[in-house]
Amino acid sequence: MGDPLTPHSKPEHPPHPRKIAGGSSTAFIDDLPAARTGDGMDCDGVVIGGGTVNTG
């Protein structure tokens, strides 16, 4: 949560920075909630998952 992500653009919006705004209440990485597919971002977007990402 709070980690910066690569800037992205949306149709009719300029590229902008974004950060993870949500995360797990039970799984942590470096004492921060682990972000999951569907968690929110501060630009009203959501995290999209990938099949090759593993933690643990």
Short mmCIF file of C-alpha atoms in Angstrom, two decimals, residues 8-53:
data_model
loop_
_atom_site.label_atom_id
_atom_site.label_comp_id
_atom_site.label_asym_id
_atom_site.label_seq_id
_atom_site.Cartn_x
_atom_site.Cartn_y
_atom_site.Cartn_z
CA HIS A 8 -0.45 5.47 -16.95
CA SER A 9 -2.95 7.29 -19.09
CA LYS A 10 -6.66 6.91 -19.60
CA PRO A 11 -8.60 8.07 -22.64
CA GLU A 12 -9.05 11.85 -22.43
CA HIS A 13 -6.63 12.10 -19.46
CA PRO A 14 -2.88 12.84 -19.51
CA PRO A 15 -0.40 10.32 -18.05
CA HIS A 16 -0.41 10.58 -14.27
CA PRO A 17 1.36 8.95 -11.32
CA ARG A 18 -0.57 6.57 -9.12
CA LYS A 19 -0.20 4.60 -5.89
CA ILE A 20 -1.76 1.49 -4.42
CA ALA A 21 -4.51 2.58 -2.01
CA GLY A 22 -5.77 -0.75 -0.67
CA GLY A 23 -4.42 -4.07 0.49
CA SER A 24 -4.83 -7.19 2.56
CA SER A 25 -5.68 -6.96 6.26
CA THR A 26 -3.87 -10.26 6.95
CA ALA A 27 -0.95 -10.51 4.47
CA PHE A 28 1.96 -8.07 4.70
CA ILE A 29 5.17 -7.41 2.76
CA ASP A 30 7.77 -5.28 4.57
CA ASP A 31 5.07 -4.40 7.14
CA LEU A 32 2.74 -3.02 4.43
CA PRO A 33 -0.55 -4.63 3.36
CA ALA A 34 -0.04 -6.84 0.30
CA ALA A 35 -1.86 -5.53 -2.77
CA ARG A 36 -4.16 -7.97 -4.54
CA THR A 37 -6.05 -8.10 -7.80
CA GLY A 38 -9.03 -5.76 -7.42
CA ASP A 39 -7.51 -3.54 -4.70
CA GLY A 40 -7.89 0.17 -5.28
CA MET A 41 -5.44 2.79 -6.51
CA ASP A 42 -5.49 6.47 -5.59
CA CYS A 43 -6.64 7.44 -9.10
CA ASP A 44 -9.86 5.41 -8.75
CA GLY A 45 -8.38 2.52 -10.76
CA VAL A 46 -7.95 -1.05 -9.57
CA VAL A 47 -4.97 -3.40 -9.45
CA ILE A 48 -4.90 -5.94 -12.29
CA GLY A 49 -3.23 -9.24 -11.45
CA GLY A 50 -0.71 -11.35 -13.28
CA GLY A 51 -0.34 -15.11 -13.36
CA THR A 52 3.40 -15.09 -12.69
CA VAL A 53 3.48 -13.10 -9.44
#
